[in-house]
């Protein structure tokens, strides 16, 4: 490294802003070159003079008072001095940062909570078919299924039979989702099974999308009259949508 190259990097070197390789190059040149060493020392002296305030211009108190008086004269209703305004701006910016931070983290927490819930719904659906535990109360009669939930849940899930429309109610089951026991109503469409999970809606679950596909299963979600509904099946989305539409009616 020669003198010209060193001079270009000298300010950054004194301010400690160089990467270690460049910093070492400058340092090794400075150790061999008295001219550059002098410049580095001058720069360091200047930097420390600014740092300790001996070169900093401080407005006299008189000037500050004159400025404040001038502002008051121009606008008598202005009670807050510009010096307070500066702090108000800083506080507002800090408050905004906090709000944005909270909004982002809350949103992240909610969306990861929903991801967990969706995974649980799919797992419960798969397990209900694998473990041969599709229904606790096998019945196509909604008047049998509905009272069966009576002693087991603190709410009464709607139990609609849609046999005439091609979605036969085959029974109900108690399941566990969103940290609580929930009603699972099981429908059959040809050889396909559909789980409808129902529980009273709360604000912990954000409805970010109505329809989604996870691990090859279609899910449809809606809320109605204080209840959360999740429909899940390997059935194609067109037919599952039809089922959701009938249930919502
Ligand atoms: Zn030099």
Coordinates of N, CA, C and O in Angstrom, one line a residue, residues 8 72 134 201 218:
X8 N -6.5 7.7 1.3 CA -8.0 7.5 1.0 C -8.7 6.8 2.1 O -9.8 7.0 2.3
X72 N -42.4 32.7 20.6 CA -43.6 33.1 21.4 C -44.3 34.3 20.8 O -45.5 34.4 20.7
X134 N -63.8 -43.6 14.2 CA -64.4 -42.5 13.4 C -65.5 -41.8 14.3 O -65.6 -40.6 14.3
X201 N -66.3 -20.1 19.1 CA -65.2 -19.3 18.5 C -64.6 -18.4 19.6 O -65.3 -17.9 20.4
X218 N -58.0 -31.2 2.1 CA -58.6 -29.9 1.9 C -59.3 -29.5 3.2 O -59.9 -30.3 3.9

